[in-house]
Each structure stands twice: as C-alpha cells, then as structure tokens.
DNA sequence: GTCTATAAAGCGATAGAC
DNA sequence: GTCTATCGCTTTATAGAC
C-alpha cells in the first residue's frame, strides 16, 4: 500500500541529508529509499534521470536557499555592515554551527566536481562576488575586497573541515567569529572615516 | 606472467593518487588495479585487510611526510620565522599550489571520518599544534597563537576547496600568500621589539 | 609475488501490476 | 504515485594455479 502521497519538493531536503551524510557515491539508492521512505518506483517517478538528477535537484535547492538567504541580503541590505552581519548569521544557522557539512564543498573536492561543474563553481562565485561587492560598497578597493571575500568564503569551508575533523563545533564558531570581526571591522572603520570613502554615486 | 616484482612501499603513493582522485568509495579495486598495474592477488598480498588497509597505509604515509617535512621543521627550525616560512613552502610544494587536494580533508568531510577518526583528527591536531607552538615561541600568547594556527590550517583547506571549485590554482597561491604574510608578520613584529617578548629560557 | 576464476552481495535502472 | 520483481553490471573478497 502507498504510505503517503509525497511531493517532489518535500523529498529534496531529505535527499540533501543523505548526500551530505554519505557523499555522492556512498548515497546508494537503498540508503535513499531508507531515508526518504520511498521506493525506487516513486524516486524514478520524481527524478527520471536517477541519482544524477537527484543530486542536481539538491544543488539547485541549495543555490535557491543561498540566493534568498545570503546573496540577496548581501546585495540589498540597508548597509554593507548589516548585509555582511546577516550573511554570517545565515551561514551559522545553515551549517548548524559546524555540525553540518557543505555539500558543494564536498562535491568540489571530489570527483563530482566535473559532473556538476557549473553548480559548484557558480555557488562560490556568487557568494564571493556578492560579498566582495558589499565590501566595495563599504569602502574597500576592488582587489582587497575580492581577497577578503575569498578569505571569508574559503575560511568557512576550512572551518567546516576542522570542525568535522575534531568533531568540535566550537572551533567552527571560533573561526567564524574571527572572520566576521575582520570583515565588519573593515566596514566599520571606513564608516567611521567617511572622508576616506571613494565617491560612490554621490547624487 | 608477473610484470615486475613490486614492493608494498612503492604502491602506497600510487594508491594515494587513486584515493585522491576518486575518493574512498569511488576508488574501486578495478581502478586501483588499473592505477597500480597490480592484480587483486598482489594487492591483497600487500594489504590483507583490503581497501580499508590500503587507505590506512596511505594516511600513515601522509602523516609520515608531514611529520618530517612540516611539523619537525616547525618545531626545530633555527627561529619560529624560518620554521613557519618552511612550513608554507612545504605545503605549497605538497599540494602542487592547489592542483592536488588534501585527502585527509576529504576524509574529514565524508563518511570516512569515523572509520579513520584517529588519523584524521591527529593530522590536523599535530599540524595546528606545531604551528601554535612556533607562534608562541615567536612571542604570541597561548590563545591568539592557537586561533591563528587554526586560521592558517583551516585556511589551507578552504583554499583547496576554492581552487578546485574554480579550477584555478591562482586563488590557492593568493590565499596562501595572505596567510603566510599574516603569520610571519606577527613573528617579525615581536622579533622587532624584543623587550615585548616573554622570558623564554633566558639562560 | 602475481595471476585468473569465481563467489556472493550490492549497485543503478527498468518494467509492469495496482 | 507507489510498489515489487527483475535485469545486467560492478563491487569486494577469496581460492588456487603458477
């Protein structure tokens, strides 16, 4: 008997958990079946392309979340300071303070990078790009803004590695706090000395 | 006919490459056979424990390399400055400036962490520990030394993620240079003001 | 020390009943 | 939309010849 009529949309977050837990290769259909409570028939009904389509759907879901919760605030917040602060809050929430890994980061390091190249590179490109833009709006020049953005986005990935390696969420929180203070200090400093700001559409 | 009489020692670096390339789950025996040129008979002769023993041997080999090329220089160099500089040089060499991923980092993020928990946590513990000690010898207090060491060791992992995601070794070199300058600046600064140094065995 | 043959289990994917 | 049965292939591991 059919247990419950599911919707494709509801399955994706569970798929994400399975992929995060076992990786792409390790996420077998039997484990996916176990996690979702759906048989292969239902899974292939929702995702005719099989496992690859499931992973692609998960990546699209992640991208959507970050677009709305991270990049948009970064681009449209009242001030660069608020946008960057909101970004760090969202990131800590998302990764459960280091208890959850970044699937895109895992894919980037593994063989999956080539198969999902666009989603993987786009995720980090959008993130670092939006952050660099906010830093520029905060008064930084182009190159240091790009460098600091890369340092922050890469730093989050490194913090996740250490937190997993040591099974210690505290190291994640500690490293994020350092990154946050460094990024906000740059903005705050330029805000405190407005005469040092470059002309930004002073109309 | 037996192609060449191999030694276990010679096989390990090749195994490392295969694991790095395909991950633990993706490194099938057929791929290992292909990479090493050895049949299953030879592989199980060298590693009776199968794939798990192969991966453990690779991790031990990596640990050995870092002990001799990174941690020991860090602990025994003429000065903290030289030790830290040597560490960054060795790291850039080892990861081929971002073209090679860190297998321990990959294992840390994946399901393999639990199976190889000691090797994974020990790798980062030893690295961050030796670096923190060098920074303390350079004049830093205990807590900032630990924080900066975690920032550097985690930063390397993050740089590898971004370099892979964008398929761009330059971003690795750029991020490493920033980390290097930050770490060395702290040492150089304390060396320039020796009166600010804590008493360190002034006999 | 190396190989081939083989076993048993698991894989992704499909077909078709309901 | 969900299930079960099944296909063909690959997997890890073992056995035994050389």
Coordinates of C-alpha atoms (C1' of nucleotides) in Angstrom, one line a residue:
Chain A
X1 CA 0.0 0.0 0.0
X2 CA 1.2 3.5 -0.7
X3 CA 2.3 5.1 2.6
X4 CA 1.8 8.8 1.9
X5 CA 1.5 10.7 -1.3
X6 CA 4.7 12.7 -1.5
X7 CA 5.7 15.7 -3.5
X8 CA 9.0 16.1 -5.2
X9 CA 9.6 19.3 -3.3
X10 CA 9.4 17.6 0.0
X11 CA 11.8 14.9 -0.9
X12 CA 14.7 17.2 -1.9
X13 CA 15.7 18.2 1.7
X14 CA 15.8 14.6 2.7
X15 CA 17.9 13.8 -0.3
X16 CA 20.3 16.6 0.7
X17 CA 20.7 15.0 4.1
X18 CA 21.5 11.6 2.6
X19 CA 24.0 13.1 0.1
X20 CA 25.6 15.1 2.9
X21 CA 25.9 12.0 5.1
X22 CA 27.2 9.5 2.6
X23 CA 28.6 11.6 -0.3
X24 CA 27.5 11.1 -3.9
X25 CA 29.0 7.6 -4.4
X26 CA 28.1 6.5 -1.0
X27 CA 24.4 7.6 -1.3
X28 CA 23.1 4.4 -2.7
X29 CA 19.5 4.0 -3.8
X30 CA 18.9 1.7 -0.9
X31 CA 20.1 4.3 1.5
X32 CA 18.0 6.9 -0.3
X33 CA 15.0 4.6 -0.1
X34 CA 15.6 4.1 3.6
X35 CA 16.0 7.9 4.2
X36 CA 13.0 9.1 2.2
X37 CA 10.7 6.1 2.9
X38 CA 10.0 6.0 -0.9
X39 CA 10.6 3.0 -3.1
X40 CA 12.6 3.1 -6.3
X41 CA 9.4 3.5 -8.3
X42 CA 8.5 6.8 -6.7
X43 CA 12.0 8.1 -6.8
X44 CA 12.3 7.4 -10.5
X45 CA 8.9 8.9 -11.0
X46 CA 10.1 12.2 -9.4
X47 CA 13.6 12.0 -10.8
X48 CA 13.7 10.2 -14.2
X49 CA 17.4 10.9 -14.5
X50 CA 18.1 8.8 -11.4
X51 CA 20.8 9.7 -8.9
X52 CA 22.4 12.4 -11.0
X53 CA 19.1 14.3 -11.3
X54 CA 18.5 13.9 -7.6
X55 CA 21.9 15.5 -6.8
X56 CA 21.3 18.2 -9.3
X57 CA 17.9 19.0 -7.7
X58 CA 19.6 19.2 -4.3
X59 CA 22.3 21.6 -5.6
X60 CA 19.6 23.8 -7.2
X61 CA 17.7 23.8 -3.9
X62 CA 20.9 24.8 -2.0
X63 CA 21.5 27.5 -4.6
X64 CA 18.0 28.8 -4.1
X65 CA 18.4 29.0 -0.4
X66 CA 21.7 30.9 -0.6
X67 CA 20.3 33.2 -3.2
X68 CA 17.5 34.2 -0.9
X69 CA 19.1 34.0 2.5
X70 CA 22.7 35.1 1.8
X71 CA 23.3 36.8 -1.5
X72 CA 20.2 38.9 -1.7
X73 CA 20.6 40.3 1.8
X74 CA 24.3 40.9 1.0
X75 CA 23.2 42.9 -2.1
X76 CA 20.2 44.7 -0.8
X77 CA 20.6 45.3 2.9
X78 CA 20.3 48.8 4.3
X79 CA 24.1 49.0 4.7
X80 CA 27.1 46.8 3.8
X81 CA 27.6 46.3 7.5
X82 CA 24.1 44.9 8.0
X83 CA 24.3 42.8 4.9
X84 CA 27.6 41.1 6.0
X85 CA 26.3 40.6 9.5
X86 CA 23.2 39.0 8.1
X87 CA 25.3 36.7 5.9
X88 CA 27.3 35.4 8.9
X89 CA 24.1 34.8 10.8
X90 CA 22.6 32.9 7.9
X91 CA 25.7 30.8 7.4
X92 CA 25.9 29.8 11.1
X93 CA 22.3 28.8 11.0
X94 CA 22.6 26.9 7.8
X95 CA 25.6 24.8 8.8
X96 CA 24.3 24.4 12.4
X97 CA 27.4 25.9 13.7
X98 CA 29.7 23.4 12.1
X99 CA 27.6 20.2 12.7
X100 CA 26.5 20.1 9.0
X101 CA 29.0 20.0 6.1
X102 CA 28.7 22.0 2.9
X103 CA 27.7 19.6 0.1
X104 CA 29.0 21.9 -2.5
X105 CA 32.4 21.9 -0.8
X106 CA 32.4 18.1 -0.7
X107 CA 31.5 17.9 -4.3
X108 CA 34.2 20.5 -5.2
X109 CA 36.9 18.3 -3.6
X110 CA 35.7 15.1 -5.1
X111 CA 35.2 13.6 -8.5
X112 CA 31.7 15.1 -8.6
X113 CA 33.1 18.5 -9.4
X114 CA 33.3 17.8 -13.1
X115 CA 29.8 16.4 -13.4
X116 CA 28.3 19.4 -11.5
X117 CA 30.9 21.9 -12.5
X118 CA 28.6 24.8 -13.2
X119 CA 26.7 24.4 -9.9
X120 CA 29.9 24.1 -7.9
X121 CA 31.8 27.0 -9.3
X122 CA 28.7 29.2 -9.5
X123 CA 27.9 28.7 -5.8
X124 CA 31.3 30.0 -4.7
X125 CA 31.4 32.6 -7.5
X126 CA 28.0 34.1 -6.5
X127 CA 28.9 34.0 -2.8
X128 CA 32.3 35.6 -3.1
X129 CA 31.0 38.0 -5.7
X130 CA 28.2 39.3 -3.6
X131 CA 30.4 39.6 -0.5
X132 CA 33.1 41.4 -2.5
X133 CA 30.5 43.8 -3.8
X134 CA 29.3 44.6 -0.3
X135 CA 32.9 45.2 0.9
X136 CA 33.4 47.5 -2.0
X137 CA 30.2 49.4 -1.1
X138 CA 31.7 49.6 2.4
X139 CA 34.6 51.4 1.0
X140 CA 37.2 48.8 0.1
X141 CA 39.0 48.9 -3.2
X142 CA 38.4 46.2 -5.7
X143 CA 41.4 43.9 -5.1
X144 CA 41.3 43.9 -1.3
X145 CA 37.6 43.4 -1.4
X146 CA 38.0 40.3 -3.7
X147 CA 40.8 39.0 -1.5
X148 CA 38.9 39.4 1.8
X149 CA 35.8 37.8 0.2
X150 CA 37.8 34.8 -0.9
X151 CA 39.3 34.6 2.6
X152 CA 35.9 34.6 4.2
X153 CA 34.2 32.1 1.8
X154 CA 37.2 29.8 1.9
X155 CA 37.5 30.3 5.6
X156 CA 34.0 29.0 6.1
X157 CA 34.9 25.8 4.2
X158 CA 38.1 25.4 6.2
X159 CA 36.2 25.9 9.5
X160 CA 33.8 23.1 8.4
X161 CA 36.8 20.7 7.7
X162 CA 38.3 21.4 11.1
X163 CA 35.0 21.1 13.0
X164 CA 34.3 17.7 11.3
X165 CA 37.9 16.5 11.8
X166 CA 37.8 17.3 15.5
X167 CA 34.1 16.7 16.0
X168 CA 34.0 20.0 17.7
X169 CA 31.5 22.7 16.7
X170 CA 33.3 25.2 18.9
X171 CA 36.2 25.5 16.5
X172 CA 33.7 26.5 13.8
X173 CA 32.1 29.1 15.9
X174 CA 35.5 30.5 16.9
X175 CA 36.8 30.7 13.4
X176 CA 33.6 32.3 12.1
X177 CA 33.7 34.9 14.8
X178 CA 37.2 35.9 13.7
X179 CA 36.2 36.1 10.1
X180 CA 33.1 38.1 11.0
X181 CA 35.0 40.6 13.1
X182 CA 37.6 41.0 10.4
X183 CA 35.1 41.7 7.7
X184 CA 33.0 44.0 9.8
X185 CA 36.0 45.9 11.1
X186 CA 36.9 46.9 7.6
X187 CA 33.4 48.3 7.0
X188 CA 33.1 49.9 10.4
X189 CA 36.5 51.6 10.0
X190 CA 35.6 53.1 6.7
X191 CA 32.2 54.2 8.0
X192 CA 34.0 56.0 10.9
X193 CA 36.1 58.0 8.5
X194 CA 33.7 58.9 5.7
X195 CA 36.2 61.3 4.2
X196 CA 38.3 58.3 3.2
X197 CA 35.4 56.9 1.1
X198 CA 35.7 56.8 -2.6
X199 CA 33.0 58.7 -4.5
X200 CA 30.0 56.4 -4.7
X201 CA 27.2 57.9 -6.8
X202 CA 27.1 61.0 -4.7
X203 CA 24.0 62.2 -6.5
Chain B
X1 CA 53.4 -13.5 -16.3
X2 CA 54.4 -11.3 -13.4
X3 CA 55.1 -7.9 -14.8
X4 CA 57.5 -6.5 -12.1
X5 CA 58.1 -7.6 -8.6
X6 CA 56.7 -4.7 -6.6
X7 CA 57.2 -3.6 -3.0
X8 CA 54.4 -2.5 -0.7
X9 CA 56.2 0.7 -0.1
X10 CA 56.2 1.7 -3.8
X11 CA 52.5 1.0 -4.2
X12 CA 51.3 3.4 -1.5
X13 CA 52.0 6.7 -3.3
X14 CA 50.0 5.4 -6.3
X15 CA 47.2 4.3 -4.0
X16 CA 47.2 7.9 -2.6
X17 CA 46.7 9.3 -6.1
X18 CA 43.8 7.0 -6.8
X19 CA 42.1 7.8 -3.5
X20 CA 42.6 11.5 -4.0
X21 CA 41.2 11.2 -7.5
X22 CA 38.1 9.1 -6.8
X23 CA 37.6 9.3 -3.1
X24 CA 37.3 6.3 -0.8
X25 CA 34.0 4.9 -2.1
X26 CA 34.9 5.8 -5.7
X27 CA 38.3 4.1 -5.6
X28 CA 37.2 0.7 -6.7
X29 CA 39.6 -2.2 -6.9
X30 CA 39.4 -2.2 -10.7
X31 CA 40.5 1.5 -10.7
X32 CA 43.3 0.6 -8.2
X33 CA 44.3 -2.3 -10.3
X34 CA 44.4 0.0 -13.3
X35 CA 46.4 2.7 -11.5
X36 CA 49.0 0.4 -9.8
X37 CA 49.3 -2.2 -12.6
X38 CA 48.8 -4.9 -10.0
X39 CA 46.2 -7.6 -9.9
X40 CA 43.9 -8.2 -7.0
X41 CA 46.2 -11.1 -5.9
X42 CA 49.1 -8.8 -5.4
X43 CA 47.0 -6.1 -3.7
X44 CA 45.5 -8.5 -1.2
X45 CA 49.0 -9.9 -0.6
X46 CA 50.3 -6.5 0.4
X47 CA 47.1 -5.4 2.1
X48 CA 45.2 -8.4 3.5
X49 CA 42.7 -6.0 5.0
X50 CA 41.6 -4.9 1.6
X51 CA 40.6 -1.3 0.7
X52 CA 40.5 -0.2 4.3
X53 CA 44.1 -1.3 5.0
X54 CA 45.2 0.5 1.8
X55 CA 43.6 3.7 2.8
X56 CA 45.1 3.4 6.3
X57 CA 48.5 2.9 4.8
X58 CA 48.1 6.0 2.7
X59 CA 47.1 8.0 5.7
X60 CA 50.1 6.7 7.6
X61 CA 52.3 7.7 4.7
X62 CA 50.9 11.2 4.6
X63 CA 51.4 11.5 8.3
X64 CA 55.0 10.5 7.9
X65 CA 55.6 13.0 5.2
X66 CA 54.0 15.9 7.2
X67 CA 55.9 14.9 10.4
X68 CA 59.2 15.1 8.6
X69 CA 58.6 17.9 6.2
X70 CA 56.2 20.2 8.1
X71 CA 55.9 19.5 11.9
X72 CA 59.6 18.8 12.6
X73 CA 60.9 22.0 10.8
X74 CA 58.2 23.9 12.6
X75 CA 59.4 22.6 15.9
X76 CA 63.2 22.6 15.3
X77 CA 63.9 25.4 12.9
X78 CA 66.5 28.0 13.9
X79 CA 63.8 30.5 14.5
X80 CA 60.0 30.5 14.5
X81 CA 60.1 32.7 11.5
X82 CA 62.2 30.2 9.5
X83 CA 60.1 27.3 10.7
X84 CA 56.8 28.9 9.6
X85 CA 58.3 30.0 6.3
X86 CA 59.5 26.4 5.7
X87 CA 56.0 25.2 6.5
X88 CA 54.4 27.3 3.9
X89 CA 56.9 26.3 1.3
X90 CA 56.4 22.6 2.0
X91 CA 52.6 23.0 1.9
X92 CA 52.7 24.7 -1.5
X93 CA 55.0 22.0 -2.8
X94 CA 52.9 19.2 -1.4
X95 CA 49.5 20.4 -2.8
X96 CA 51.1 21.5 -6.1
X97 CA 49.9 25.0 -5.5
X98 CA 46.3 23.9 -5.2
X99 CA 46.2 21.3 -8.0
X100 CA 46.2 18.4 -5.6
X101 CA 43.6 18.0 -2.8
X102 CA 44.1 17.1 0.8
X103 CA 43.0 13.5 1.2
X104 CA 42.7 14.0 5.0
X105 CA 40.4 16.9 4.4
X106 CA 38.3 14.9 2.0
X107 CA 38.0 12.1 4.6
X108 CA 37.2 14.6 7.3
X109 CA 34.2 15.9 5.4
X110 CA 33.0 12.5 4.3
X111 CA 31.7 9.4 6.0
X112 CA 35.3 8.1 6.2
X113 CA 35.9 10.3 9.1
X114 CA 34.5 7.8 11.6
X115 CA 36.4 4.9 10.2
X116 CA 39.7 6.8 10.2
X117 CA 38.9 9.1 13.1
X118 CA 42.3 9.0 14.8
X119 CA 44.3 9.6 11.7
X120 CA 42.1 12.4 10.6
X121 CA 41.9 14.3 13.9
X122 CA 45.6 13.6 14.6
X123 CA 46.7 15.1 11.3
X124 CA 45.1 18.5 12.0
X125 CA 45.9 18.4 15.7
X126 CA 49.6 17.9 15.1
X127 CA 49.7 20.5 12.4
X128 CA 47.8 23.2 14.3
X129 CA 49.7 22.2 17.5
X130 CA 53.1 22.5 16.0
X131 CA 52.2 25.8 14.3
X132 CA 50.7 27.2 17.5
X133 CA 53.9 26.3 19.4
X134 CA 56.0 28.1 16.8
X135 CA 53.8 31.2 17.1
X136 CA 54.1 31.1 20.9
X137 CA 57.9 30.8 20.5
X138 CA 57.6 33.9 18.3
X139 CA 56.1 35.8 21.1
X140 CA 52.4 35.2 20.8
X141 CA 50.2 34.4 23.8
X142 CA 48.6 31.0 24.0
X143 CA 45.1 31.8 22.9
X144 CA 45.9 34.0 19.9
X145 CA 48.6 31.5 18.8
X146 CA 46.0 28.7 18.8
X147 CA 43.5 30.9 17.0
X148 CA 46.0 32.0 14.3
X149 CA 47.2 28.4 13.9
X150 CA 43.6 27.2 13.3
X151 CA 43.0 30.0 10.9
X152 CA 46.1 29.0 8.9
X153 CA 45.5 25.3 8.9
X154 CA 41.8 25.7 8.1
X155 CA 42.6 28.4 5.6
X156 CA 44.7 26.0 3.6
X157 CA 41.8 23.6 3.4
X158 CA 39.5 26.4 2.3
X159 CA 41.9 27.5 -0.3
X160 CA 42.0 24.0 -1.7
X161 CA 38.2 23.9 -1.9
X162 CA 38.1 27.2 -3.8
X163 CA 41.0 26.3 -6.1
X164 CA 39.2 23.0 -7.0
X165 CA 35.8 24.7 -7.4
X166 CA 37.1 27.3 -9.8
X167 CA 39.7 25.0 -11.3
X168 CA 42.1 27.9 -10.6
X169 CA 45.4 27.3 -8.8
X170 CA 46.0 31.1 -8.6
X171 CA 43.3 31.5 -5.9
X172 CA 45.2 29.0 -3.9
X173 CA 48.5 30.8 -4.2
X174 CA 46.8 34.1 -3.5
X175 CA 45.2 32.8 -0.3
X176 CA 48.3 31.1 0.9
X177 CA 50.3 34.2 0.4
X178 CA 47.9 36.2 2.6
X179 CA 48.0 33.6 5.3
X180 CA 51.8 33.4 5.1
X181 CA 52.2 37.2 5.4
X182 CA 49.8 37.3 8.3
X183 CA 51.6 34.6 10.3
X184 CA 55.1 35.9 9.6
X185 CA 54.1 39.5 10.3
X186 CA 53.2 38.5 13.8
X187 CA 56.5 36.9 14.3
X188 CA 58.5 39.6 12.7
X189 CA 56.8 42.2 14.7
X190 CA 57.7 40.6 18.0
X191 CA 61.2 40.0 16.8
X192 CA 61.5 43.7 16.1
X193 CA 60.5 44.6 19.7
X194 CA 62.5 42.0 21.8
X195 CA 61.6 43.8 25.0
X196 CA 58.0 42.7 24.5
X197 CA 59.0 39.0 24.4
X198 CA 58.1 36.8 27.3
X199 CA 61.0 35.2 29.2
X200 CA 61.9 32.1 27.2
X201 CA 64.7 30.2 28.9
X202 CA 67.0 33.2 29.0
X203 CA 69.9 31.0 30.3
Chain C
dG1 C1' 54.6 -12.4 -5.6
dT2 C1' 51.4 -12.5 -9.3
dC3 C1' 47.8 -14.1 -11.9
dT4 C1' 42.8 -15.8 -13.3
dA5 C1' 38.5 -17.7 -11.9
dT6 C1' 34.9 -17.4 -9.1
dA7 C1' 31.6 -16.4 -5.4
dA8 C1' 28.2 -13.5 -3.0
dA9 C1' 26.4 -9.2 -2.4
dG10 C1' 25.2 -4.7 -3.9
dC11 C1' 24.7 -1.3 -7.5
dG12 C1' 21.6 1.8 -10.7
dA13 C1' 18.0 1.3 -13.6
dT14 C1' 13.7 -0.6 -15.8
dA15 C1' 9.0 -3.0 -16.3
dG16 C1' 4.7 -3.6 -15.1
dA17 C1' 1.0 -4.5 -11.6
dC18 C1' -2.0 -1.8 -8.8
Chain D
dG1 C1' 2.1 7.8 -7.2
dT2 C1' 3.8 3.6 -5.2
dC3 C1' 5.2 -0.9 -5.1
dT4 C1' 7.8 -5.4 -6.2
dA5 C1' 10.4 -8.2 -9.3
dT6 C1' 14.0 -8.4 -12.2
dC7 C1' 17.9 -7.3 -15.4
dG8 C1' 22.7 -6.6 -16.2
dC9 C1' 26.6 -4.9 -14.3
dT10 C1' 30.1 -3.9 -10.7
dT11 C1' 31.6 -4.4 -6.3
dT12 C1' 34.8 -6.6 -2.6
dA13 C1' 36.9 -10.6 -1.4
dT14 C1' 38.6 -15.4 -1.7
dA15 C1' 40.7 -19.7 -3.8
dG16 C1' 44.1 -21.8 -6.0
dA17 C1' 47.3 -22.4 -10.0
dC18 C1' 51.9 -20.9 -11.3

